[in-house]
XYZ file of C-alpha atoms in Angstrom:
708
model
C 161.979 83.971 196.345
C 159.283 86.697 196.519
C 157.363 87.459 193.320
C 158.286 91.096 193.992
C 161.907 90.345 193.089
C 163.095 88.561 189.930
C 166.492 87.052 189.212
C 167.978 86.414 185.786
C 171.478 85.818 184.518
C 173.196 87.880 181.841
C 176.241 85.747 181.254
C 178.538 86.308 184.208
C 176.343 89.036 185.755
C 173.300 88.314 187.933
C 170.491 90.838 187.396
C 168.086 91.321 190.321
C 164.953 93.328 189.471
C 162.657 94.803 192.110
C 159.082 94.890 190.824
C 156.737 96.248 193.493
C 154.321 98.440 191.513
C 153.957 101.404 191.420
C 157.089 102.818 193.127
C 158.971 99.678 194.214
C 158.422 100.509 197.885
C 160.861 98.689 200.138
C 158.273 96.464 201.806
C 158.833 93.338 203.853
C 158.221 91.233 200.740
C 160.868 93.127 198.759
C 163.430 92.727 201.542
C 162.744 88.996 201.739
C 162.982 88.689 197.954
C 166.360 90.421 197.849
C 167.751 88.189 200.586
C 166.507 85.104 198.753
C 168.073 86.279 195.480
C 171.451 86.772 197.145
C 171.197 83.293 198.649
C 170.825 81.878 195.142
C 173.556 84.025 193.584
C 176.336 83.465 196.121
C 177.031 79.753 195.375
C 176.683 80.261 191.609
C 180.295 80.351 190.420
C 179.271 81.632 186.993
C 177.987 84.895 188.502
C 180.920 87.270 189.032
C 178.922 90.385 190.014
C 175.379 91.524 190.770
C 173.259 94.384 189.456
C 170.176 95.429 191.441
C 167.700 97.549 189.461
C 164.081 98.646 189.716
C 161.339 97.753 187.256
C 159.059 100.395 185.805
C 159.662 104.083 186.353
C 161.886 104.077 189.441
C 164.488 102.327 191.554
C 163.043 102.405 195.103
C 161.033 105.486 196.084
C 161.325 104.653 199.782
C 159.990 102.390 202.476
C 156.383 101.247 202.500
C 154.788 104.215 204.286
C 151.734 102.135 205.154
C 153.910 99.848 207.278
C 155.448 102.907 208.956
C 151.992 104.359 209.597
C 150.788 101.144 211.217
C 153.767 101.177 213.564
C 153.520 104.896 214.412
C 149.824 104.498 215.213
C 150.564 101.456 217.383
C 148.885 98.957 215.069
C 151.735 96.982 213.516
C 155.363 95.895 213.616
C 156.519 98.636 211.234
C 158.988 98.541 208.374
C 160.995 95.374 207.748
C 164.184 94.808 209.741
C 166.805 95.968 207.253
C 170.063 95.723 209.172
C 170.764 92.077 208.422
C 169.957 92.581 204.712
C 172.223 95.622 204.460
C 175.057 93.743 206.166
C 174.481 90.827 203.794
C 174.757 93.181 200.797
C 177.852 94.942 202.106
C 179.586 91.681 203.060
C 178.633 89.934 199.813
C 181.722 88.310 198.240
C 180.811 89.507 194.755
C 180.504 93.217 193.916
C 176.947 94.567 193.958
C 176.117 97.461 191.632
C 172.982 99.481 192.362
C 171.475 100.806 189.100
C 169.327 103.841 189.893
C 166.725 105.517 187.719
C 163.754 107.598 188.791
C 164.241 107.976 192.535
C 166.301 106.369 195.273
C 164.746 107.948 198.340
C 164.750 107.059 202.020
C 165.109 103.306 202.397
C 165.851 103.104 198.684
C 168.993 105.206 199.070
C 169.923 103.381 202.274
C 169.790 100.100 200.373
C 171.803 101.595 197.514
C 174.509 102.888 199.877
C 175.085 99.357 201.196
C 176.030 98.333 197.665
C 179.638 98.483 196.555
C 178.892 100.746 193.584
C 176.070 103.025 192.426
C 175.369 104.014 188.839
C 172.492 106.231 187.796
C 170.594 107.574 184.825
C 171.129 111.316 184.201
C 167.689 112.288 185.552
C 167.791 110.153 188.709
C 167.115 111.714 192.116
C 168.740 110.513 195.354
C 167.742 111.675 198.812
C 166.915 111.087 202.465
C 163.538 112.828 202.918
C 162.544 111.079 206.169
C 162.238 114.393 208.042
C 159.136 115.050 205.927
C 157.502 112.252 207.929
C 158.877 113.353 211.290
C 161.528 110.628 211.488
C 165.171 110.142 210.605
C 166.729 107.535 208.304
C 166.433 104.311 210.284
C 168.265 101.833 208.064
C 171.818 103.073 208.637
C 171.385 106.079 206.334
C 172.806 108.554 208.852
C 175.839 106.297 209.259
C 176.667 105.540 205.625
C 175.739 108.856 204.001
C 178.360 110.988 205.828
C 180.988 108.339 205.065
C 180.253 108.802 201.356
C 179.501 112.541 200.991
C 180.955 114.050 204.167
C 179.363 115.572 207.250
C 178.247 118.914 205.762
C 176.511 117.428 202.706
C 174.916 114.672 204.798
C 173.470 117.227 207.217
C 172.109 119.346 204.377
C 170.504 116.363 202.630
C 168.925 114.983 205.801
C 167.757 118.295 207.297
C 166.351 119.750 204.079
C 164.958 116.431 202.865
C 165.634 117.622 199.314
C 166.935 115.046 196.822
C 170.074 115.470 194.751
C 170.072 115.235 190.985
C 172.405 112.615 189.574
C 175.154 115.068 188.457
C 175.346 116.582 191.960
C 175.362 113.096 193.472
C 178.234 112.155 191.164
C 180.213 115.191 192.273
C 179.786 114.202 195.925
C 180.711 110.584 195.312
C 177.230 109.259 196.058
C 177.115 107.975 192.470
C 180.128 106.353 190.785
C 179.014 106.816 187.190
C 176.155 108.343 185.232
C 174.934 106.026 182.499
C 172.837 107.223 179.622
C 174.542 110.411 178.474
C 175.414 108.724 175.189
C 172.095 106.892 174.864
C 173.224 103.793 176.746
C 170.390 101.909 178.403
C 170.762 101.888 182.205
C 170.412 98.122 182.505
C 172.938 97.370 179.778
C 175.266 100.080 181.046
C 175.067 98.801 184.611
C 175.835 95.245 183.476
C 178.838 96.511 181.517
C 179.984 98.509 184.566
C 179.603 95.408 186.755
C 181.845 93.414 184.415
C 184.540 96.068 184.692
C 184.587 95.976 188.493
C 183.958 92.256 188.910
C 187.611 91.442 189.477
C 187.700 93.701 192.517
C 188.768 94.675 195.000
C 185.576 96.313 196.272
C 185.386 98.127 199.582
C 182.575 98.452 202.096
C 180.969 101.816 202.785
C 181.135 101.173 206.536
C 184.943 101.105 206.347
C 185.247 104.574 204.794
C 186.048 107.051 207.582
C 188.174 109.583 205.701
C 185.290 112.068 205.215
C 184.030 111.972 208.818
C 186.302 114.776 210.030
C 187.467 115.617 213.534
C 185.368 116.992 216.413
C 186.991 120.401 215.903
C 186.223 120.395 212.166
C 182.671 119.176 212.657
C 181.557 121.437 215.522
C 180.734 124.421 213.259
C 179.036 122.062 210.774
C 176.698 120.745 213.478
C 175.972 124.298 214.635
C 175.201 125.412 211.081
C 172.980 122.366 210.618
C 171.008 123.167 213.745
C 170.594 126.751 212.552
C 169.368 125.397 209.210
C 166.917 123.085 210.991
C 165.479 125.934 213.044
C 165.226 128.121 209.950
C 163.683 125.749 207.411
C 161.886 123.311 209.754
C 160.937 125.498 212.664
C 159.749 123.719 215.840
C 160.326 120.250 214.392
C 161.968 117.393 216.272
C 163.331 115.181 213.482
C 165.706 117.680 211.793
C 167.595 118.217 215.052
C 167.493 114.507 215.828
C 169.035 113.618 212.469
C 172.041 115.824 213.255
C 172.452 113.930 216.519
C 172.507 110.680 214.538
C 175.038 112.026 212.007
C 177.202 113.162 214.904
C 177.129 109.557 216.139
C 178.537 108.451 212.778
C 181.583 110.642 213.321
C 182.163 109.745 216.970
C 181.172 106.076 217.347
C 182.198 102.830 215.666
C 179.836 101.910 212.827
C 177.798 99.276 214.696
C 177.380 101.502 217.756
C 176.384 104.383 215.503
C 173.729 102.181 213.899
C 172.329 101.298 217.311
C 172.253 104.992 218.218
C 170.471 105.784 214.959
C 167.814 103.141 215.687
C 167.266 104.515 219.170
C 166.803 108.052 217.826
C 164.561 106.871 214.988
C 162.195 105.003 217.310
C 162.148 108.017 219.617
C 161.008 110.205 216.711
C 158.384 107.692 215.590
C 156.750 107.845 219.001
C 155.835 111.530 218.700
C 152.700 113.436 217.792
C 154.728 115.207 215.096
C 155.532 111.951 213.336
C 151.933 110.768 213.493
C 150.707 114.153 212.222
C 153.141 114.249 209.297
C 152.264 110.699 208.260
C 148.601 111.691 208.425
C 149.318 114.741 206.258
C 151.183 112.546 203.743
C 148.265 110.171 203.291
C 145.649 112.933 203.523
C 147.145 114.743 200.537
C 146.940 111.542 198.518
C 143.367 110.828 199.564
C 141.813 114.089 198.345
C 141.702 112.888 194.742
C 139.224 110.175 195.758
C 135.945 112.032 195.439
C 132.474 110.702 196.113
C 130.630 110.042 192.840
C 133.727 110.461 190.655
C 135.060 107.086 189.568
C 138.361 106.294 187.869
C 136.322 105.626 184.728
C 135.186 109.281 184.602
C 137.500 110.494 181.843
C 138.439 114.198 182.133
C 138.157 116.595 179.223
C 141.390 117.678 177.567
C 142.481 121.239 178.343
C 144.564 122.343 175.363
C 143.825 126.077 175.440
C 142.661 128.240 178.348
C 141.395 131.793 178.641
C 141.476 134.116 181.658
C 139.491 137.227 182.478
C 141.346 139.593 184.777
C 145.095 140.323 184.756
C 145.347 141.469 188.350
C 147.216 139.684 191.111
C 145.148 136.514 190.865
C 144.670 136.462 187.098
C 148.361 137.062 186.435
C 149.382 134.323 188.859
C 146.921 131.869 187.318
C 148.211 132.721 183.836
C 151.743 131.910 185.007
C 150.567 128.602 186.489
C 149.057 127.605 183.133
C 152.087 128.761 181.157
C 154.428 126.874 183.503
C 152.388 123.745 182.759
C 152.758 124.334 179.020
C 149.123 125.373 178.458
C 148.587 128.387 176.137
C 146.387 131.015 177.787
C 144.558 134.124 176.587
C 144.687 136.881 179.231
C 141.952 139.534 178.965
C 141.695 142.889 180.710
C 139.282 145.771 180.270
C 141.846 148.227 178.882
C 145.407 148.417 177.682
C 146.760 150.145 180.792
C 145.460 147.436 183.135
C 146.747 144.772 180.767
C 150.206 146.372 180.647
C 150.322 146.533 184.453
C 149.391 142.873 184.693
C 151.988 141.755 182.159
C 154.611 143.911 183.852
C 153.990 142.085 187.145
C 154.173 138.717 185.378
C 157.511 139.615 183.778
C 158.834 140.904 187.108
C 157.865 137.656 188.843
C 159.636 135.639 186.174
C 162.715 137.889 186.429
C 162.898 137.217 190.172
C 162.769 133.471 189.493
C 165.639 133.806 187.005
C 167.698 135.808 189.518
C 167.154 133.100 192.140
C 168.145 130.365 189.715
C 164.736 128.691 189.618
C 164.245 129.293 185.880
C 166.538 129.988 182.945
C 165.992 132.974 180.667
C 165.161 130.567 177.841
C 162.492 128.878 179.966
C 160.932 132.237 180.852
C 160.770 133.319 177.207
C 159.039 130.043 176.347
C 156.493 130.550 179.136
C 155.817 134.186 178.263
C 155.192 133.161 174.665
C 152.272 131.045 175.940
C 150.528 134.059 177.542
C 148.573 136.141 175.029
C 147.433 139.507 176.474
C 144.364 141.153 174.936
C 141.466 143.486 175.703
C 138.734 141.622 173.850
C 137.220 138.152 173.622
C 139.058 137.184 170.426
C 139.900 133.485 170.475
C 137.739 132.676 173.503
C 135.469 130.526 171.328
C 138.350 128.053 170.887
C 139.168 127.770 174.604
C 138.563 124.505 176.464
C 138.409 126.376 179.775
C 137.579 129.972 180.651
C 138.408 131.232 184.148
C 136.993 134.476 185.480
C 139.400 136.051 188.008
C 138.014 139.505 188.804
C 137.483 140.861 192.318
C 134.759 139.567 194.655
C 131.599 141.208 193.380
C 128.603 139.070 192.516
C 127.079 141.519 190.038
C 130.307 141.803 188.065
C 130.861 138.055 188.005
C 127.304 137.391 186.816
C 127.743 139.971 184.067
C 130.947 138.276 182.883
C 129.395 134.803 182.940
C 126.472 136.060 180.900
C 128.939 137.324 178.305
C 131.183 134.257 178.115
C 128.197 131.887 178.015
C 127.361 133.403 174.631
C 130.932 133.176 173.341
C 132.268 129.856 174.603
C 131.901 126.633 172.661
C 129.487 124.008 173.989
C 132.251 121.822 175.461
C 134.019 124.667 177.257
C 134.194 124.667 181.065
C 133.337 128.005 182.694
C 135.164 128.524 186.000
C 135.132 131.278 188.590
C 138.028 132.094 190.866
C 135.726 133.323 193.610
C 136.857 132.765 197.177
C 133.482 133.164 198.863
C 130.586 133.660 196.444
C 127.753 131.284 195.546
C 128.670 129.117 192.545
C 125.035 128.183 191.882
C 123.988 131.840 191.660
C 126.752 132.463 189.127
C 125.924 129.304 187.158
C 122.246 130.285 187.013
C 122.918 133.136 184.565
C 124.319 130.672 182.017
C 122.633 128.161 179.734
C 125.057 125.451 180.896
C 125.164 125.227 184.725
C 126.525 121.680 184.390
C 129.712 123.180 182.888
C 130.241 125.759 185.665
C 132.677 125.126 188.519
C 134.607 127.083 191.124
C 138.394 127.059 190.892
C 139.616 128.905 193.966
C 143.332 129.530 193.472
C 145.429 130.906 196.320
C 147.738 133.882 196.061
C 150.338 133.913 194.650
C 148.639 131.486 192.291
C 151.844 130.587 190.453
C 153.358 129.337 193.726
C 150.654 128.247 196.194
C 149.854 124.547 195.931
C 146.171 124.530 196.916
C 143.286 124.624 194.457
C 139.849 124.496 196.075
C 137.519 122.937 193.490
C 133.963 124.039 194.222
C 131.209 121.778 192.943
C 127.827 123.429 192.438
C 124.496 121.616 192.503
C 124.487 121.217 188.723
C 128.233 120.781 188.102
C 128.792 117.683 185.974
C 130.979 114.794 187.120
C 133.197 115.094 184.076
C 133.793 118.773 184.907
C 134.863 117.857 188.448
C 137.135 115.117 187.082
C 138.646 117.610 184.635
C 139.337 120.118 187.418
C 141.090 117.420 189.469
C 143.207 116.394 186.478
C 144.001 120.040 185.751
C 145.138 120.612 189.345
C 147.574 117.736 189.012
C 148.840 119.082 185.694
C 149.388 122.482 187.302
C 151.277 120.716 190.137
C 148.647 121.738 192.637
C 146.671 119.847 195.237
C 143.039 119.884 194.127
C 140.479 119.460 196.915
C 136.802 119.180 195.967
C 134.431 121.036 198.300
C 130.748 121.862 198.380
C 129.148 125.218 197.629
C 128.607 127.301 200.753
C 129.778 130.769 201.711
C 133.568 130.745 201.860
C 133.575 127.059 200.899
C 135.907 125.326 203.395
C 139.071 127.392 203.756
C 137.621 130.878 204.034
C 134.532 129.741 205.910
C 136.859 128.500 208.667
C 139.121 131.535 208.285
C 136.244 133.896 209.093
C 135.738 132.826 212.753
C 139.513 132.516 213.157
C 140.015 136.127 212.047
C 136.960 137.226 214.008
C 138.301 135.824 217.291
C 141.746 137.313 216.672
C 140.158 140.753 216.244
C 137.964 140.265 219.300
C 141.098 139.385 221.277
C 142.824 142.660 220.390
C 139.666 144.603 221.222
C 139.570 142.844 224.602
C 143.163 143.581 225.566
C 145.885 141.936 223.453
C 147.798 143.428 220.524
C 148.132 142.235 216.931
C 151.801 141.396 217.521
C 151.013 139.344 220.638
C 148.362 137.320 218.800
C 150.602 136.824 215.786
C 153.532 135.716 217.937
C 151.398 133.059 219.643
C 150.226 131.757 216.265
C 153.723 131.876 214.760
C 155.198 130.073 217.755
C 152.514 127.398 217.349
C 153.854 126.909 213.829
C 151.695 129.007 211.514
C 153.627 130.361 208.544
C 152.369 133.846 209.479
C 150.217 135.402 212.148
C 146.645 136.204 211.141
C 147.117 139.998 211.197
C 150.242 139.726 209.038
C 148.190 137.583 206.651
C 145.466 140.236 206.501
C 148.046 142.897 205.691
C 149.616 140.743 202.978
C 146.278 139.905 201.331
C 145.036 143.475 201.616
C 142.619 144.888 204.159
C 140.520 146.192 201.275
C 140.020 142.611 200.027
C 138.498 141.535 203.343
C 136.470 144.764 203.408
C 134.888 143.945 200.035
C 133.985 140.474 201.288
C 132.285 141.995 204.324
C 130.226 144.256 202.080
C 128.996 141.190 200.168
C 128.175 139.536 203.505
C 126.270 142.344 205.179
C 122.885 140.832 204.391
C 123.896 137.622 206.215
C 124.839 139.304 209.510
C 122.168 138.821 212.159
C 121.148 141.951 214.083
C 122.695 142.129 217.530
C 125.574 139.751 216.773
C 128.960 141.099 217.795
C 131.183 142.003 214.851
C 134.852 143.126 214.800
C 135.189 146.902 214.664
C 138.800 147.871 214.020
C 139.312 146.476 210.489
C 136.711 148.847 209.027
C 138.426 151.758 210.784
C 141.725 150.774 209.177
C 140.038 150.679 205.771
C 138.540 154.134 206.321
C 142.029 155.441 207.195
C 143.490 154.000 204.002
C 145.631 151.519 205.929
C 145.226 148.683 203.450
C 148.237 146.592 204.459
C 151.576 146.020 202.778
C 150.430 147.667 199.539
C 150.107 151.050 201.306
C 152.916 150.514 203.838
C 150.426 150.572 206.698
C 147.771 148.168 207.933
C 147.649 146.352 211.232
C 151.416 146.975 211.147
C 153.704 149.507 209.520
C 156.101 148.448 206.749
C 159.385 149.836 205.448
C 161.190 149.048 202.214
C 162.073 145.591 203.588
C 158.311 144.863 204.010
C 158.875 143.632 207.549
C 155.958 144.106 209.919
C 156.582 146.583 212.730
C 154.116 147.127 215.587
C 152.493 150.545 215.177
C 151.517 152.562 218.297
C 148.877 154.364 216.217
C 147.060 151.082 215.605
C 147.239 150.124 219.253
C 145.801 153.524 220.189
C 143.075 153.070 217.581
C 142.199 149.645 219.026
C 142.005 151.032 222.576
C 139.854 153.973 221.510
C 137.521 151.756 219.458
C 137.108 149.344 222.357
C 136.419 152.184 224.794
C 133.775 153.722 222.524
C 132.104 150.295 222.178
C 132.124 149.722 225.930
C 134.440 146.707 225.674
C 136.281 145.973 228.916
C 139.991 145.404 228.253
C 142.005 142.917 230.293
C 145.217 140.956 230.261
C 144.837 137.838 228.104
C 147.225 134.897 228.309
C 148.813 133.081 225.400
C 146.863 129.875 226.066
C 143.545 131.660 225.633
C 144.766 133.347 222.455
C 145.725 130.029 220.896
C 142.574 128.244 222.055
C 140.188 130.875 220.767
C 141.917 131.058 217.381
C 142.241 127.288 216.892
C 139.001 126.156 218.488
C 136.934 128.636 216.475
C 138.366 127.059 213.309
C 137.808 123.536 214.588
C 134.215 124.237 215.613
C 133.429 125.634 212.156
C 135.201 122.687 210.568
C 132.869 120.365 212.466
C 129.860 122.216 211.038
C 131.298 121.949 207.525
C 131.762 118.200 207.943
C 128.291 117.677 209.318
C 126.714 119.706 206.538
C 128.659 117.685 203.970
C 130.640 120.506 202.388
C 133.873 118.557 202.987
C 134.018 114.855 202.291
C 136.326 114.021 205.187
C 138.259 115.736 207.950
C 141.496 114.993 206.102
C 140.337 117.217 203.221
C 140.040 120.139 205.632
C 143.510 119.389 206.978
C 144.994 119.377 203.471
C 143.297 122.677 202.640
C 144.794 124.338 205.705
C 148.272 122.847 205.329
C 148.630 123.625 201.601
C 146.693 126.890 201.455
C 146.749 128.604 204.837
C 150.200 127.955 206.275
C 149.009 125.519 208.949
C 151.990 123.480 210.216
C 151.996 119.988 208.720
C 153.630 118.673 211.885
C 150.353 119.434 213.667
C 148.469 117.522 210.943
C 145.881 120.202 210.116
C 143.180 121.692 212.383
C 140.961 118.611 212.534
C 143.893 116.282 213.257
C 145.049 118.751 215.919
C 141.592 118.513 217.472
C 141.755 114.725 217.595
C 145.242 114.924 219.134
C 144.135 117.365 221.846
C 140.948 115.392 222.456
C 137.461 116.412 221.334
C 136.029 116.170 224.851
C 138.575 118.717 226.108
C 137.880 121.075 223.208
C 134.118 120.729 223.631
C 134.331 121.631 227.345
C 136.434 124.701 226.542
C 134.038 125.822 223.815
C 131.156 125.587 226.295
C 133.137 127.912 228.589
C 133.691 130.353 225.716
C 129.975 130.204 224.905
C 129.139 131.257 228.467
C 131.674 134.093 228.313
C 131.167 135.344 224.747
C 127.724 134.269 223.606
C 126.125 132.370 220.749
C 129.000 132.731 218.286
C 130.637 130.006 220.371
C 127.711 127.576 220.240
C 129.327 124.136 219.806
C 128.763 122.335 216.518
C 126.352 119.399 216.997
C 128.872 117.006 215.424
C 131.567 118.111 217.860
C 129.170 117.567 220.754
C 128.266 114.056 219.575
C 131.835 112.988 218.984
C 133.038 114.460 222.277
C 130.342 112.652 224.240
C 130.871 109.342 222.438
C 134.681 109.393 222.474
C 134.832 109.665 218.686
C 137.262 111.445 216.383
C 137.037 113.481 213.211
C 139.461 111.088 211.502
C 136.889 108.304 211.722
C 134.355 110.214 209.657
C 133.767 110.279 205.933
C 130.703 111.891 204.426
C 129.439 112.579 200.946
C 129.897 116.115 199.689
C 126.602 117.991 199.617
């Protein structure tokens, strides 16, 4: 029997414990161990029932994703063959009770559903999240789940990928009993439950057809599921495929349905979407491994934080800290600004209560952790001070000069700048080793990305602390080097530039945005500009003016919009017009302004196809990403992908811009960039790294560099 699975007897109950640290992934070794344990239990007449439980903090969090990755990339045999094990469990002559704590996800839930009974701790989560990896449940999950919970609930679970909490699972029949409400230990409770059911009879999940419905009853459920898939997982293959597999459960005998499920699952695995989503999964987990920061680098403890600036960013950051249980001082220059900031914070919390995300009690607890003030009282006790004022170097340097005098010697000083030089800010302090960039994304209480900007003098322990803080705030912290715009905004600049050039040359904002949205972006680039505020980008351009080389083409229309007071959603007019519903509507005045601006600048307007729009927007990002990699401001291409997926609305099923480039082929992209260089000039000069990789047949994924 595998060392990953242990067997012990508790009187007349056999206890099988899965122990595959850290999450009891359902690997080949675990499957073999379970089969071996059942072989030993079956002839033992003293064992009347079986309990299968997970060691540590969870039951089974899913299949071994590494094995899935190897198969999807064409390098291995994939996940273990589970069908014979599941049949063995279901056909076992003694009742098998699955005792679930932590999570039973993916293959873990599929294993549990083959058992005759399922009991769970009150905080357990059960789900089929395979669509997050571009596949469907492949171990009979789409065949057993609808037999237990019904067609509608099975579709919702598999399309959304969201797990159920134990009480909801109990209501649906996915769990037979919750154990632990009266303090009973799950293991002891499961053993007691097994004794009660040992005498039988116990039925097999595969034989339950009463919840499968008729074709007439199910037709609207399938239609609603497909609508849900298009709405919440736009453009993705797996969510629609999983409905096809669930439909097979209702129309085919169990064994035929299982064969259909396998066929669909393998079809999904052999797609670029699956490979991209698996890449995104592992990329997000790799960003915490930072060059020069070892596991032995212990982070500082952040018990109290202080924030300067109660505007959109400062208020959102304050909420993020409060939601993590960290008390935070929130400073503004005057009472009116402070009141406005707190009013927005309370409004945001009220919306969350209305939507059922938070309870009123929770909100009151969080608000009690935010202490608004107009002075620096209490800042000397803070472990971290974050400056979150608007993008102006002089103002930021003034603030850092002030807080350097106030903060205690062990306090980290952080700036929420999105573009400015961290080293220049750190230079006005007496402790540059304690200065770091923490670039939150708006709205900061919701967006998952935190760009952690390491300056030349930033200490390792400060970087380690920022990474630990990101995790505590439930954000994805990505460490980047200190250059203008860091990684995300440095790549955003050429992307936005090309989009504006395209409208000057003949397209419209709505045409560009539709191409980008259809590709999978959460929003088109002009809609993003309107949401962020055209005045925000204008301020950045003012800070950048000294970096613009004479004679280089620059976009013209955005400054005209600023001059006209069209600042985006906040004023009801920007690139688009907005009503009370805040939906973007194409504005003829803007299109006339674009045409007039282009005419005055002598720009020839023409018809531009969708392919060129997408190529110029994507390839400009990719080319800049190659420069960032070569210069060492990102440690690996995967870091760039994570930044764009978690912070810029890039579709995870395309894997991020650098993964997209590898999928398209760097040689193809390089040739197209050379064509754009001939047509549009030196702004399209190919990055040297892109040229080298294209000519050598290399990929971005193969690279890993040290951060500068």
